[in-house]
CSV table of C-alpha atoms and ligand atoms in Angstrom, one decimal:
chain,number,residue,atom,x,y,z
A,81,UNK,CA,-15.7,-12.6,-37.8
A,82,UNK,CA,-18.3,-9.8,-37.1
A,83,UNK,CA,-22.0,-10.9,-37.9
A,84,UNK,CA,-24.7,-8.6,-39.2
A,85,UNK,CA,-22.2,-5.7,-38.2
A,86,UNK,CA,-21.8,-7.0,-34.5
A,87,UNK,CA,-18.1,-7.1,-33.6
A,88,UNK,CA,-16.3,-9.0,-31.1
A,89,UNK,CA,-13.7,-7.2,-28.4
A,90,UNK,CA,-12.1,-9.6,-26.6
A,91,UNK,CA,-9.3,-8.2,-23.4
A,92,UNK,CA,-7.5,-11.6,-21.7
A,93,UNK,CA,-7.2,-10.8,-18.2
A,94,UNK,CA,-9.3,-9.4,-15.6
A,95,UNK,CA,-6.1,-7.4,-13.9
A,96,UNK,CA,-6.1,-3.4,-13.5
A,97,UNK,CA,-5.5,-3.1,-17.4
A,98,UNK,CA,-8.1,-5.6,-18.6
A,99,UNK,CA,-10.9,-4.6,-16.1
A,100,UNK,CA,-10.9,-0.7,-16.9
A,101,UNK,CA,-10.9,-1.1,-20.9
A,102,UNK,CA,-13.4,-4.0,-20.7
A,103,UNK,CA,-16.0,-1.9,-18.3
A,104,UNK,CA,-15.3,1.5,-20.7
A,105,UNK,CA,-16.0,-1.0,-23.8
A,106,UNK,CA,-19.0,-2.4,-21.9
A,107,UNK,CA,-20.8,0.7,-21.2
A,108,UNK,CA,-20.0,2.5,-24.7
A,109,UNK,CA,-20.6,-1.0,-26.9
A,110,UNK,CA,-21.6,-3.6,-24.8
A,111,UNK,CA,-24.7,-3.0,-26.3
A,112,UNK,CA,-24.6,-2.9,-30.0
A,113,UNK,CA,-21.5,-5.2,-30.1
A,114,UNK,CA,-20.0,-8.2,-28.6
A,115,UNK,CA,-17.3,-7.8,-25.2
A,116,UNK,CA,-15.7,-10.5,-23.6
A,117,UNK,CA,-13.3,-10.7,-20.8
A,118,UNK,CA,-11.7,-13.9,-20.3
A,119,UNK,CA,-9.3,-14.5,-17.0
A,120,UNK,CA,-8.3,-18.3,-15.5
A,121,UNK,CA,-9.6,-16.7,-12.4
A,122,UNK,CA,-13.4,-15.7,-11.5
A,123,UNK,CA,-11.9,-12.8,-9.1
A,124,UNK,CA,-10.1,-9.7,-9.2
A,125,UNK,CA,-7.3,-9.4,-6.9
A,126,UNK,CA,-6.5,-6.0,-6.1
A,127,UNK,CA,-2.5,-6.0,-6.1
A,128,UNK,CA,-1.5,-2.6,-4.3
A,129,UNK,CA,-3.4,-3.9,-1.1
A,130,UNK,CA,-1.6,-7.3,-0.8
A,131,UNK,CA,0.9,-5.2,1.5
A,132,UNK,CA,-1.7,-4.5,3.8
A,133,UNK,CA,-2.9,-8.8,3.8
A,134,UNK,CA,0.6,-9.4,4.8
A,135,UNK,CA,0.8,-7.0,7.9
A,136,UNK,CA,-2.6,-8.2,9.0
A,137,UNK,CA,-4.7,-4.8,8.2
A,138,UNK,CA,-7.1,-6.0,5.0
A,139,UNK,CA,-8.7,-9.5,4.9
A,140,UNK,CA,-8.4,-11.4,1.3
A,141,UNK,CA,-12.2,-10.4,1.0
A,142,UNK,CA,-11.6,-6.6,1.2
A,143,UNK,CA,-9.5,-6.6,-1.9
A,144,UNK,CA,-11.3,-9.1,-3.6
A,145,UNK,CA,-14.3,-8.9,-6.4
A,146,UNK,CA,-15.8,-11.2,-8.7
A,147,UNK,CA,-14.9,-10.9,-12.3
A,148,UNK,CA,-18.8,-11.8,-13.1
A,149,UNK,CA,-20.2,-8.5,-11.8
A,150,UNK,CA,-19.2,-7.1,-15.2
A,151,UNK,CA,-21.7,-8.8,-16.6
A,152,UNK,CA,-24.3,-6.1,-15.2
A,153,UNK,CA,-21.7,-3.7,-17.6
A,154,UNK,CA,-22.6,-5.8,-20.6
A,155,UNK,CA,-19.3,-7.3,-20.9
A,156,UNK,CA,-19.5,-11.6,-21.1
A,157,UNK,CA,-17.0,-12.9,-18.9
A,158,UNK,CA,-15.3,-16.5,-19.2
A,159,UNK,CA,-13.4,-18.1,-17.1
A,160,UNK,CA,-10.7,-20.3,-18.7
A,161,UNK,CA,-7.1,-20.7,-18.6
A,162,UNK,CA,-6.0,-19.1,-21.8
A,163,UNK,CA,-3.3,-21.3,-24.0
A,164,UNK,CA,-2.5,-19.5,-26.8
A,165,UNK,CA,-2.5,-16.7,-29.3
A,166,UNK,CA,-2.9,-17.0,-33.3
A,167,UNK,CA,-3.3,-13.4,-34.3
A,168,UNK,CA,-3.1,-14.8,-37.8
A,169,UNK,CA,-6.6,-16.7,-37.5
A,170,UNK,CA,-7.2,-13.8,-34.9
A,171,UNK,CA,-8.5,-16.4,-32.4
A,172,UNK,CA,-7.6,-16.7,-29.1
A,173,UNK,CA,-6.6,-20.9,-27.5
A,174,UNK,CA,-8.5,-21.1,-24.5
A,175,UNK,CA,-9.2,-24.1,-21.8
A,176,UNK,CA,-13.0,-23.9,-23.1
A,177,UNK,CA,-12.2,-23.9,-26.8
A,178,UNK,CA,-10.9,-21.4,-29.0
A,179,UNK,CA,-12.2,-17.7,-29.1
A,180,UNK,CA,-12.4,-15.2,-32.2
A,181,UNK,CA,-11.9,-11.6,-32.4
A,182,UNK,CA,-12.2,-9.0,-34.2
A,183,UNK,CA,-10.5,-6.5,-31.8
A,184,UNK,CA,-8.1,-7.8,-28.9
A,185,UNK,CA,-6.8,-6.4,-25.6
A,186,UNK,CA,-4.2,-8.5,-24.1
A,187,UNK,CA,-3.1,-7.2,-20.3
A,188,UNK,CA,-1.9,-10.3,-19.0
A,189,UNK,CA,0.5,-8.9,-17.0
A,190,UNK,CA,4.0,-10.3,-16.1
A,191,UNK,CA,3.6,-13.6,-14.1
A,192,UNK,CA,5.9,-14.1,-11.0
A,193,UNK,CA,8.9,-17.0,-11.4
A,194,UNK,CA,10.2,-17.7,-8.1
A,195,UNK,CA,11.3,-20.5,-9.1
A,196,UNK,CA,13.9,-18.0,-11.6
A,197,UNK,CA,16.2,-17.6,-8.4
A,198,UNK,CA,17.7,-21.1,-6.7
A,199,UNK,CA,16.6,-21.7,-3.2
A,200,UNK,CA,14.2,-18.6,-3.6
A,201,UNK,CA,10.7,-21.3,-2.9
A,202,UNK,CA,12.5,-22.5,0.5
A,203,UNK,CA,14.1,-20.0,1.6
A,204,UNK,CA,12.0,-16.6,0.6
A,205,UNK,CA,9.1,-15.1,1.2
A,206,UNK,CA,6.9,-12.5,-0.5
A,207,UNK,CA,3.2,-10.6,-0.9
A,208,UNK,CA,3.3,-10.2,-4.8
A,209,UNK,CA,0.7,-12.9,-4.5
A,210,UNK,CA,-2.4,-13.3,-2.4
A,211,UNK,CA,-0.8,-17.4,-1.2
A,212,UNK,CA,2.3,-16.1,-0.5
A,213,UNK,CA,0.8,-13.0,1.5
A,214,UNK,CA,-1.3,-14.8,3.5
A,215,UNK,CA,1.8,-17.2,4.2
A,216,UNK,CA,4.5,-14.5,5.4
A,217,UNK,CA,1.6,-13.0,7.5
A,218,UNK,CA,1.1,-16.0,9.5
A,219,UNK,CA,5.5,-16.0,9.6
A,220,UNK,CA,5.3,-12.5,10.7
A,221,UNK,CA,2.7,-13.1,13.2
A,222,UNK,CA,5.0,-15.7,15.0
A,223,UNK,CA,8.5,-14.0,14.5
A,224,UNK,CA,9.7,-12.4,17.5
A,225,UNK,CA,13.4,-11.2,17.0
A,226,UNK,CA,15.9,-11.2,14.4
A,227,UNK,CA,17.2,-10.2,11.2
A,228,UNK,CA,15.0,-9.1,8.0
A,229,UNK,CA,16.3,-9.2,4.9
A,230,UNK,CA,14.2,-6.9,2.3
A,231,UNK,CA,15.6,-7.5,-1.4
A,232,UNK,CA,14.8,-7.0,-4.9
A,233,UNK,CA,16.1,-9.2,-7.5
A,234,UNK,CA,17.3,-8.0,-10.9
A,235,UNK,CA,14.8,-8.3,-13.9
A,236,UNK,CA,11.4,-6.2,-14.2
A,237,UNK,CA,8.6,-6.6,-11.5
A,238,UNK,CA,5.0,-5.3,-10.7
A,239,UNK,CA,5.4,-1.9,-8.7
A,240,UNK,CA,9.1,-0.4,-8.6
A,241,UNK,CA,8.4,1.5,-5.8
A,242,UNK,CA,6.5,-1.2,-3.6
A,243,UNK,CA,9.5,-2.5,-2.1
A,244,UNK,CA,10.6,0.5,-0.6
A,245,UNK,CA,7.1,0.8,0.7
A,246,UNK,CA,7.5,-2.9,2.1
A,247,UNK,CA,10.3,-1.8,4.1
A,248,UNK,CA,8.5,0.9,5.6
A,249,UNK,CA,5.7,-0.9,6.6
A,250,UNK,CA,7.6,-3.8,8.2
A,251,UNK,CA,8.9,-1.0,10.4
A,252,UNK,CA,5.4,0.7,11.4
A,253,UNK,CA,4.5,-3.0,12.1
A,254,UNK,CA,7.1,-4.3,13.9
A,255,UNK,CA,7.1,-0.8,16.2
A,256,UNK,CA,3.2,-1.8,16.7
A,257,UNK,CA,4.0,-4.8,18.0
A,258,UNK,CA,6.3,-3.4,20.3
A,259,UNK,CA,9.8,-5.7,18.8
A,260,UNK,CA,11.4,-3.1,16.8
A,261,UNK,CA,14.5,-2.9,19.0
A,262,UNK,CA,15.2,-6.6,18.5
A,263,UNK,CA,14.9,-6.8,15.2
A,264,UNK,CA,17.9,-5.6,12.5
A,265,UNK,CA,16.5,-4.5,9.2
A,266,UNK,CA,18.2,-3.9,6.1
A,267,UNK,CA,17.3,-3.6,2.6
A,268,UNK,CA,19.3,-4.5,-0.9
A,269,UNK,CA,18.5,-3.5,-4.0
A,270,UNK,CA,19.9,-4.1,-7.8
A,271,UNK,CA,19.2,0.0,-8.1
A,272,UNK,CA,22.3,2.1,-8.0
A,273,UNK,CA,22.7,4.1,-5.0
A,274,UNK,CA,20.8,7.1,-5.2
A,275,UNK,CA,21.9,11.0,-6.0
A,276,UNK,CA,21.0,14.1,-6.4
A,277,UNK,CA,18.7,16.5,-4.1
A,278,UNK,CA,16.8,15.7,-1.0
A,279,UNK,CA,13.5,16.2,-2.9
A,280,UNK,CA,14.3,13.7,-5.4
A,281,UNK,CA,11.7,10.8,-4.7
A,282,UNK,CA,14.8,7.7,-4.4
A,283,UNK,CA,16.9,10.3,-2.3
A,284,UNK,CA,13.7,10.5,-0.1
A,285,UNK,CA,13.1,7.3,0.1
A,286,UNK,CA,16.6,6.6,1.1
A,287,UNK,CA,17.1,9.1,3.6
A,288,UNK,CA,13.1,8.3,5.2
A,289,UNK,CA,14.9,4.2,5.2
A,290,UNK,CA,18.0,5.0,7.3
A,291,UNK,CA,15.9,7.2,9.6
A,292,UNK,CA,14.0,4.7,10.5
A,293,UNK,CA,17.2,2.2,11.2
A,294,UNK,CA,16.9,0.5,8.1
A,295,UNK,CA,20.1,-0.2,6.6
A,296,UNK,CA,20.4,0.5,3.0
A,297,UNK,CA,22.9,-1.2,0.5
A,298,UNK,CA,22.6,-0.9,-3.7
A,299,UNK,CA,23.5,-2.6,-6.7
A,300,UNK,CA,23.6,-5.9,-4.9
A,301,UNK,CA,22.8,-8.8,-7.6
A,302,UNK,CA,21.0,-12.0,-5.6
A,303,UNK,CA,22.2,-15.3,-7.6
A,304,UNK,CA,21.1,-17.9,-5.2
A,305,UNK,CA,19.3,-18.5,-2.0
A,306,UNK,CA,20.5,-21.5,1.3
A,307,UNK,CA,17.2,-21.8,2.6
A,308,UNK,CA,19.1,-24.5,4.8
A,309,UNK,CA,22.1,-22.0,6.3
A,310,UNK,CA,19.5,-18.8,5.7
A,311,UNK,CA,22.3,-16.8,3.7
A,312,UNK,CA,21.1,-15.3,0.6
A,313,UNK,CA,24.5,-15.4,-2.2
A,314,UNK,CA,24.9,-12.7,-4.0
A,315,UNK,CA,27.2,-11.9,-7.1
A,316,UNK,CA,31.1,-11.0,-6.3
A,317,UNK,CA,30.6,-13.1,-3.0
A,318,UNK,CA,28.3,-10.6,-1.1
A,319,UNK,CA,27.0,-13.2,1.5
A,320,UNK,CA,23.8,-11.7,3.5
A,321,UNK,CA,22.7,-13.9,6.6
A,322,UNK,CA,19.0,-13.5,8.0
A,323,UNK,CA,16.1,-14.8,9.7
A,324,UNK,CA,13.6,-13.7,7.7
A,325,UNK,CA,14.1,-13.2,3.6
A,326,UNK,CA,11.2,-11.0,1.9
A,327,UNK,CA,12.0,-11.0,-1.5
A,328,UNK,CA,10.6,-10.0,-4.3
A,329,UNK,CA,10.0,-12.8,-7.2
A,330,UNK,CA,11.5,-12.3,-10.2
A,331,UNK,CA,8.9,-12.0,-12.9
A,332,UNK,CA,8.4,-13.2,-16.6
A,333,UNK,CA,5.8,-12.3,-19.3
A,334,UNK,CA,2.6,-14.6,-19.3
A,335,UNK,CA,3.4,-18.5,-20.2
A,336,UNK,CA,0.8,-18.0,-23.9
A,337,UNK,CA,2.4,-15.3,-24.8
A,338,UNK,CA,6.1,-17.2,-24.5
A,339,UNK,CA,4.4,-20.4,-26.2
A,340,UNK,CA,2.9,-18.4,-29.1
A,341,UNK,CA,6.1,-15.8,-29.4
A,342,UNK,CA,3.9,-12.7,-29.1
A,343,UNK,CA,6.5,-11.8,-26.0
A,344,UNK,CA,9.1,-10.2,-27.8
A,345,UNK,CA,11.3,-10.2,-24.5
A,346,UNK,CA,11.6,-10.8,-20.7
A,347,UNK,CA,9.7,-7.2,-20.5
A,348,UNK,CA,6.5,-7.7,-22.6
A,349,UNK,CA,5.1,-7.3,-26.0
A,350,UNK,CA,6.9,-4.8,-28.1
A,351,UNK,CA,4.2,-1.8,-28.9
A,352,UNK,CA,3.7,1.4,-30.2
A,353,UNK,CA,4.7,3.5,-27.5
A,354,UNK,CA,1.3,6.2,-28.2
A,355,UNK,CA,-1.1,3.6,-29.1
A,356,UNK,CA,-0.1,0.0,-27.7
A,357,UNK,CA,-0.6,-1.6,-30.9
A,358,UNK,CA,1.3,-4.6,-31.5
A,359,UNK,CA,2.5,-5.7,-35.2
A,360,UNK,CA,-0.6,-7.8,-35.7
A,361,UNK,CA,-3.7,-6.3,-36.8
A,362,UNK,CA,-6.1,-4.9,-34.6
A,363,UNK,CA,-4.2,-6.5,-31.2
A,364,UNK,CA,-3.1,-4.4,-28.2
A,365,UNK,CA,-1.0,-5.1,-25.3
A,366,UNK,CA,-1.3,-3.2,-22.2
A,367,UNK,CA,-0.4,-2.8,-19.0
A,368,UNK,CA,3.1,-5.3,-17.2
A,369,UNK,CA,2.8,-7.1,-20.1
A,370,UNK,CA,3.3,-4.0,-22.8
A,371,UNK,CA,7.4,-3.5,-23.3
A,372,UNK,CA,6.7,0.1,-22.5
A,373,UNK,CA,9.2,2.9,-20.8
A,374,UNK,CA,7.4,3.1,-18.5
A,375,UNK,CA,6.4,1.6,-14.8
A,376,UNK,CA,4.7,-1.9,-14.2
A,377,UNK,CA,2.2,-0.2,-12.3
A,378,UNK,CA,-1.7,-0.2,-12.4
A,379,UNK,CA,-2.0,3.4,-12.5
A,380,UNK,CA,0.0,3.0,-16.0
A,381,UNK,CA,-2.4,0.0,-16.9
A,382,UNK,CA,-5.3,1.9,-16.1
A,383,UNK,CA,-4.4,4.9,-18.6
A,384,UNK,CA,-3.2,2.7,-21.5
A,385,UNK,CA,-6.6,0.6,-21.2
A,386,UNK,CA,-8.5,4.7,-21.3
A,387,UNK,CA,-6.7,5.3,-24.4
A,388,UNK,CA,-7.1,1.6,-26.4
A,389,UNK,CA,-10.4,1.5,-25.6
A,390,UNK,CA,-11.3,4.8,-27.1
A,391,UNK,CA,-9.7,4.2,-30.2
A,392,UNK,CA,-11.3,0.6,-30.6
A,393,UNK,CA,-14.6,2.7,-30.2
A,394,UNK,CA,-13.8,4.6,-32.6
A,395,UNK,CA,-12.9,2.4,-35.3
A,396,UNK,CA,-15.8,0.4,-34.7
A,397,UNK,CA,-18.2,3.1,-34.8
A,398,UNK,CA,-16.1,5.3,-36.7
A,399,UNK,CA,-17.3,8.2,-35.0
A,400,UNK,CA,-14.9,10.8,-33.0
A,401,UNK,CA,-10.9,10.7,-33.2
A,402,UNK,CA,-8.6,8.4,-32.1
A,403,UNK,CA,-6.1,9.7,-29.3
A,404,UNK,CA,-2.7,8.8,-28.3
A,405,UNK,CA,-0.9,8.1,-24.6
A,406,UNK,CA,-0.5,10.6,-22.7
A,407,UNK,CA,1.3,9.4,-19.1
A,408,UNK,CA,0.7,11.2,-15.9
A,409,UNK,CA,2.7,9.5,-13.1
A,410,UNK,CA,5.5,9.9,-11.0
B,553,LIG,C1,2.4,-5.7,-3.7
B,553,LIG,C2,2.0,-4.8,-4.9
B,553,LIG,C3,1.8,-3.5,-4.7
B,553,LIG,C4,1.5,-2.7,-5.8
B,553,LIG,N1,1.3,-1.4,-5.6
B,553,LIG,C5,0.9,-0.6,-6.7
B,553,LIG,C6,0.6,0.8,-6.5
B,553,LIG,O1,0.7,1.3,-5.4
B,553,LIG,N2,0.3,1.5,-7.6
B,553,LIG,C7,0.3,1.0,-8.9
B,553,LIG,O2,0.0,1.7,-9.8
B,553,LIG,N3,0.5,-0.3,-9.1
B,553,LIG,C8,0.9,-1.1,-8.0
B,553,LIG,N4,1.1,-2.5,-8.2
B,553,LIG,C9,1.2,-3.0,-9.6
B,553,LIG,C10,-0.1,-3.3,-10.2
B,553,LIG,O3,-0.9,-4.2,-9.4
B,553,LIG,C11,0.1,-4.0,-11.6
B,553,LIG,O4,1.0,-3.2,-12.3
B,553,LIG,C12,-1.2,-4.1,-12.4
B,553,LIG,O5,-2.0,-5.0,-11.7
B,553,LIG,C13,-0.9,-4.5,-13.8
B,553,LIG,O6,-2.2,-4.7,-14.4
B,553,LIG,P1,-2.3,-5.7,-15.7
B,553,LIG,O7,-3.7,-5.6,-16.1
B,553,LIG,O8,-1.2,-5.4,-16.6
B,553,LIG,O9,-1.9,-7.1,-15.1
B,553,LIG,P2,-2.5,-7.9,-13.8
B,553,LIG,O10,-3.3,-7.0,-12.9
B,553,LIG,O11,-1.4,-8.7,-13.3
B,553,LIG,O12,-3.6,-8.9,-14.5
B,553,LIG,C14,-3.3,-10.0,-15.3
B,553,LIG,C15,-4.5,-10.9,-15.3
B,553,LIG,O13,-4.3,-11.9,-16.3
B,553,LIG,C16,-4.7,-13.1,-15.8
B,553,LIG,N5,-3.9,-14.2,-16.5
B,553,LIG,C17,-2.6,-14.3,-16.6
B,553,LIG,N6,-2.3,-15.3,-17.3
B,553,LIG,C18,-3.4,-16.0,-17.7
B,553,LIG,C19,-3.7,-17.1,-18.4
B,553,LIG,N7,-2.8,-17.9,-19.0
B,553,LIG,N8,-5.0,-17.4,-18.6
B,553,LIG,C20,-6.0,-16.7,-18.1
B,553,LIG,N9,-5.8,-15.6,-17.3
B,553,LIG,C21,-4.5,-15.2,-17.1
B,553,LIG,C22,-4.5,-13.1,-14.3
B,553,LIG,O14,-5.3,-14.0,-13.6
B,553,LIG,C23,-4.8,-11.6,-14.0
B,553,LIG,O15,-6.1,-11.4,-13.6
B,553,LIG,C24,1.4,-3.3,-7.1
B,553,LIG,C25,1.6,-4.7,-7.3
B,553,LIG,C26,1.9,-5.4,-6.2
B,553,LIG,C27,2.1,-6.9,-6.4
């Protein structure tokens, strides 16, 4: 694949993951050596801030940048929908042809499936998406009293702890608005009920939830949705009434990575938990899509994407030492 010494790094997807280790391969080998990002979209949504589209406080364009201005970072970016994966031809299926590699990123993320939970499209609402954020702002703008339902399905999901700060949110913003009083919140969860000391973050979380009047209730398993009735059904016949559901989508790895079994599971792409390699020469999966222990969260992303990109650069210019993963979260 590499011509006259010039190798091709190719990431797939333009997500928190993608974006860092493409602009860190950009500026160390954009240019001596091929980079190219390919994403179905031309835009990079900044997730984290969809909370704030919902409740009306960021515009769509505040948390949104085109893809192409990594281009000025010597990194080629395509736009195509990508369709496949055949690490043993190391080429990548795309909607604009197929793609070689000689190094490849994959942080494709996990790819919300609402469609996973019965009734969930008709009867739900959510902000895991820029649509559906923009949609349930427009249904909070208009609701007036009533009950919210806040609820997390079972299965993995982009941001653990967003939820919980979707619940806290609600509250600021429907105190704002002056309709707290006449509106019943409560919140369920497939997480066991929390334990342990008051500085322990779920503990804190819980405790900050009920003093705000927001009733908690744990290791309650949603099976099905009546959009028509508004009751969302949940497993041993826990039956929740509301006027308004948010909850969040259940989520599955990326469709080409299902169609070409490089998913090894509903959580991802099985890795090497210190270097993200997969079992396929020279391809790493990073970020919601790696099957790592740890959070589906960007800050996780970003430091996976630090540490592949490094050791591509070193392989190809076989200078300096590769390093392993080294998490700092919470
Ligand atoms: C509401 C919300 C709040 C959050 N808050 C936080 C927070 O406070 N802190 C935190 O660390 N994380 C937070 N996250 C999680 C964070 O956004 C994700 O964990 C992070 O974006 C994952 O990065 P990624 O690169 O793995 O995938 P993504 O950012 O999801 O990127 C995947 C990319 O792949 C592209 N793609 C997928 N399939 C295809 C295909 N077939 N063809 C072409 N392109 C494709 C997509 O268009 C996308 O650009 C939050 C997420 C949400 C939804």
């Amino acid at each position: 694949m590499a011509v006259n010494g010039r190798q091709r790094i190719v990431v797939l997807g333009g997500g928190s993951g993608g974006l860092v280790a493409a602009t860190r391969l950009g500026r160390r080998l954009g240019a001596d050596h091929e980079v190219v990002l390919i994403d179905r979209s031309p835009e990079h949504v900044y997730m984290p801030s969809l909370l704030w589209v919902m409740v009306g406080q960021r515009q769509p364009g505040d948390i949104t940048r085109k893809l192409a201005r990594l281009e000025h970072r010597s990194v080629h970016v395509v736009q195509a929908q990508i369709e496949g994966i055949e690490p043993h031809r190391q080429e990548v299926v795309t909607s604009g042809g197929p793609v070689g590699y000689d190094h490849l990123i994959i942080s494709l993320g996990l790819q919300p499936a609402p469609e996973q939970i019965p009734g969930f499209v008709a009867g739900a609402d959510h902000a895991w998406e820029m649509g559906a954020a923009l949609q349930l702002r427009e249904k909070l703008r208009r609701f007036e009293r009533g009950r919210v339902v806040i609820a997390v399905p079972p299965g993995p999901y982009r941001c653990p702890p967003a939820p919980y700060e979707t619940q806290y949110l609600l509250d600021s913003y429907f105190r704002e608005r002056g309709i707290r009083e006449r509106v019943e919140m409560t919140f369920y969860t497939r997480d066991p009920a929390p334990r342990g000391p008051s500085t322990d973050p779920s503990v804190w979380m819980d405790t900050q939830a009920r003093a705000r009047g927001i009733g908690q209730h744990y290791s309650y398993f949603v099976e099905s949705i009546d959009p028509e009735q508004k009751v969302m059904h949940g497993r041993y016949g826990l039956d929740v009434p509301y006027d308004l559901l948010f909850m969040i989508p259940p989520h599955r790895p990326a469709q080409p990575l299902i169609d070409s079994h490089i998913a090894d599971s509903l959580m991802g792409v099985r890795v090497d938990y210190d270097t993200l390699e997969t079992r396929w020469d020279n391809v790493y999966a990073i970020g919601d899509c790696a099957d790592m222990p740890a959070s589906k969260a960007g800050v996780v992303a970003h430091q996976e994407a630090d540490v592949v990109a490094h050791n591509i650069e070193v392989t190809v210019t076989r200078r300096g030492h590769p390093e392993t993963l080294r998490l700092h979260t919470m």
